Amino acid sequence: MNASLRAALVGAVVGLAQFVLLCWRGDDLGPLDLMMTVVLSSGLGFFLSWWGGLPRWWGVGLVGPAAIVAFLLLALPLVHATETMDSGDWQMGLSLVALGATAYLAAGGLVMPVHRGLRVLTVAGVAVAYLAVWSAQDVLADSARAHRLTRAGVPLVAPTLPDYQLWSLEGVEGRLELRYARDGLVSRVDVAVESGSTDSPKGACDSAALNYYLPEADKCRQVSPGVWLVPSVTHKIIFAWYGDDLVRIEGLTMSEKELLAVLRSLHPVEAGELARLHEG
């Protein structure tokens, strides 16, 4: 195996070690844990570079970790790092292995005594790979967002609102929250769908009316079978079932008829489709 491939293999092992350390820390991950991960993996890179007999192994052991840190500090903020790194365990592991392999491959191309043409080809190839990651930032972020929705177990439904843009998407513990807007934030529609709710549309409606301290005249009323409305001038909200899921739809500028149209437009969607709608 030539030296460049050995350098890439060293980087892949370093990336795998980083993944194992991050998984070991789990949700307790903090700045000191990240520093420990970098230090320990860098030490492993030094050892493997020496053990693998890489030419100028000490240089590869220095430049490889530096390339990884530089990419993480400079590139990832441009590719929605907080979303992209939450794509699931195997995706994150594969990303770290690929990052380590390319970083040490570039380090070998820069430091080891190789032919000038091979040096240029190696470094340019790594640069192109990093640019490809940057250009695919929306795809990566959408994939991570879709993974979080699936992991949260939220109902995957959405209304059809052609004149509105989905500007906020949240999914936590079986509850999906969608916020649409048009004309900036002047006209808004908020949709929440909760699975496994122990409440009923009428009960949820009564609770909302109490929360807004509405007068007796604005108490909930049934507007169609199974659909209950908070008829306040400032807070028109309807509650209904969508299958076994409890739906809450609020439109500050919408009429009762328009809210019911939003309810009727609810339809099943894929997690990836929701993620792409949010990105758009």
PDB file of N, CA, C and O in Angstrom, residues 61 67 89 115 169 232 241 262 277:
ATOM      1  N   GLY A  61       1.382  13.819  11.290  1.00  0.00           N
ATOM      2  CA  GLY A  61       0.701  13.823  12.582  1.00  0.00           C
ATOM      3  C   GLY A  61       0.337  15.213  13.066  1.00  0.00           C
ATOM      4  O   GLY A  61      -0.589  15.366  13.875  1.00  0.00           O
ATOM      5  N   ALA A  67      -5.773  20.137   9.896  1.00  0.00           N
ATOM      6  CA  ALA A  67      -6.728  20.215   8.787  1.00  0.00           C
ATOM      7  C   ALA A  67      -8.140  19.900   9.265  1.00  0.00           C
ATOM      8  O   ALA A  67      -9.112  20.541   8.839  1.00  0.00           O
ATOM      9  N   ASP A  89     -26.482   8.306  14.190  1.00  0.00           N
ATOM     10  CA  ASP A  89     -25.167   7.815  14.582  1.00  0.00           C
ATOM     11  C   ASP A  89     -24.312   7.381  13.397  1.00  0.00           C
ATOM     12  O   ASP A  89     -23.154   7.774  13.278  1.00  0.00           O
ATOM     13  N   HIS A 115       5.852  13.063  -5.646  1.00  0.00           N
ATOM     14  CA  HIS A 115       5.987  13.784  -6.910  1.00  0.00           C
ATOM     15  C   HIS A 115       5.079  15.022  -6.892  1.00  0.00           C
ATOM     16  O   HIS A 115       3.970  14.989  -6.371  1.00  0.00           O
ATOM     17  N   LEU A 169     -40.236  24.966  11.904  1.00  0.00           N
ATOM     18  CA  LEU A 169     -40.584  23.540  11.961  1.00  0.00           C
ATOM     19  C   LEU A 169     -39.948  22.938  13.201  1.00  0.00           C
ATOM     20  O   LEU A 169     -38.731  22.976  13.359  1.00  0.00           O
ATOM     21  N   SER A 232     -62.690  34.110  19.566  1.00  0.00           N
ATOM     22  CA  SER A 232     -62.249  35.451  19.914  1.00  0.00           C
ATOM     23  C   SER A 232     -61.795  36.214  18.672  1.00  0.00           C
ATOM     24  O   SER A 232     -61.278  35.640  17.710  1.00  0.00           O
ATOM     25  N   TRP A 241     -59.756  16.364  15.527  1.00  0.00           N
ATOM     26  CA  TRP A 241     -58.980  15.140  15.369  1.00  0.00           C
ATOM     27  C   TRP A 241     -58.511  15.020  13.934  1.00  0.00           C
ATOM     28  O   TRP A 241     -59.216  15.383  13.000  1.00  0.00           O
ATOM     29  N   VAL A 262     -58.003  25.140   6.060  1.00  0.00           N
ATOM     30  CA  VAL A 262     -56.655  24.655   6.409  1.00  0.00           C
ATOM     31  C   VAL A 262     -56.760  23.255   7.003  1.00  0.00           C
ATOM     32  O   VAL A 262     -55.979  22.358   6.668  1.00  0.00           O
ATOM     33  N   LEU A 277     -39.611  21.572   2.552  1.00  0.00           N
ATOM     34  CA  LEU A 277     -40.537  22.699   2.609  1.00  0.00           C
ATOM     35  C   LEU A 277     -40.005  23.776   3.547  1.00  0.00           C
ATOM     36  O   LEU A 277     -40.084  24.968   3.268  1.00  0.00           O
TER      37      LEU A 277
END
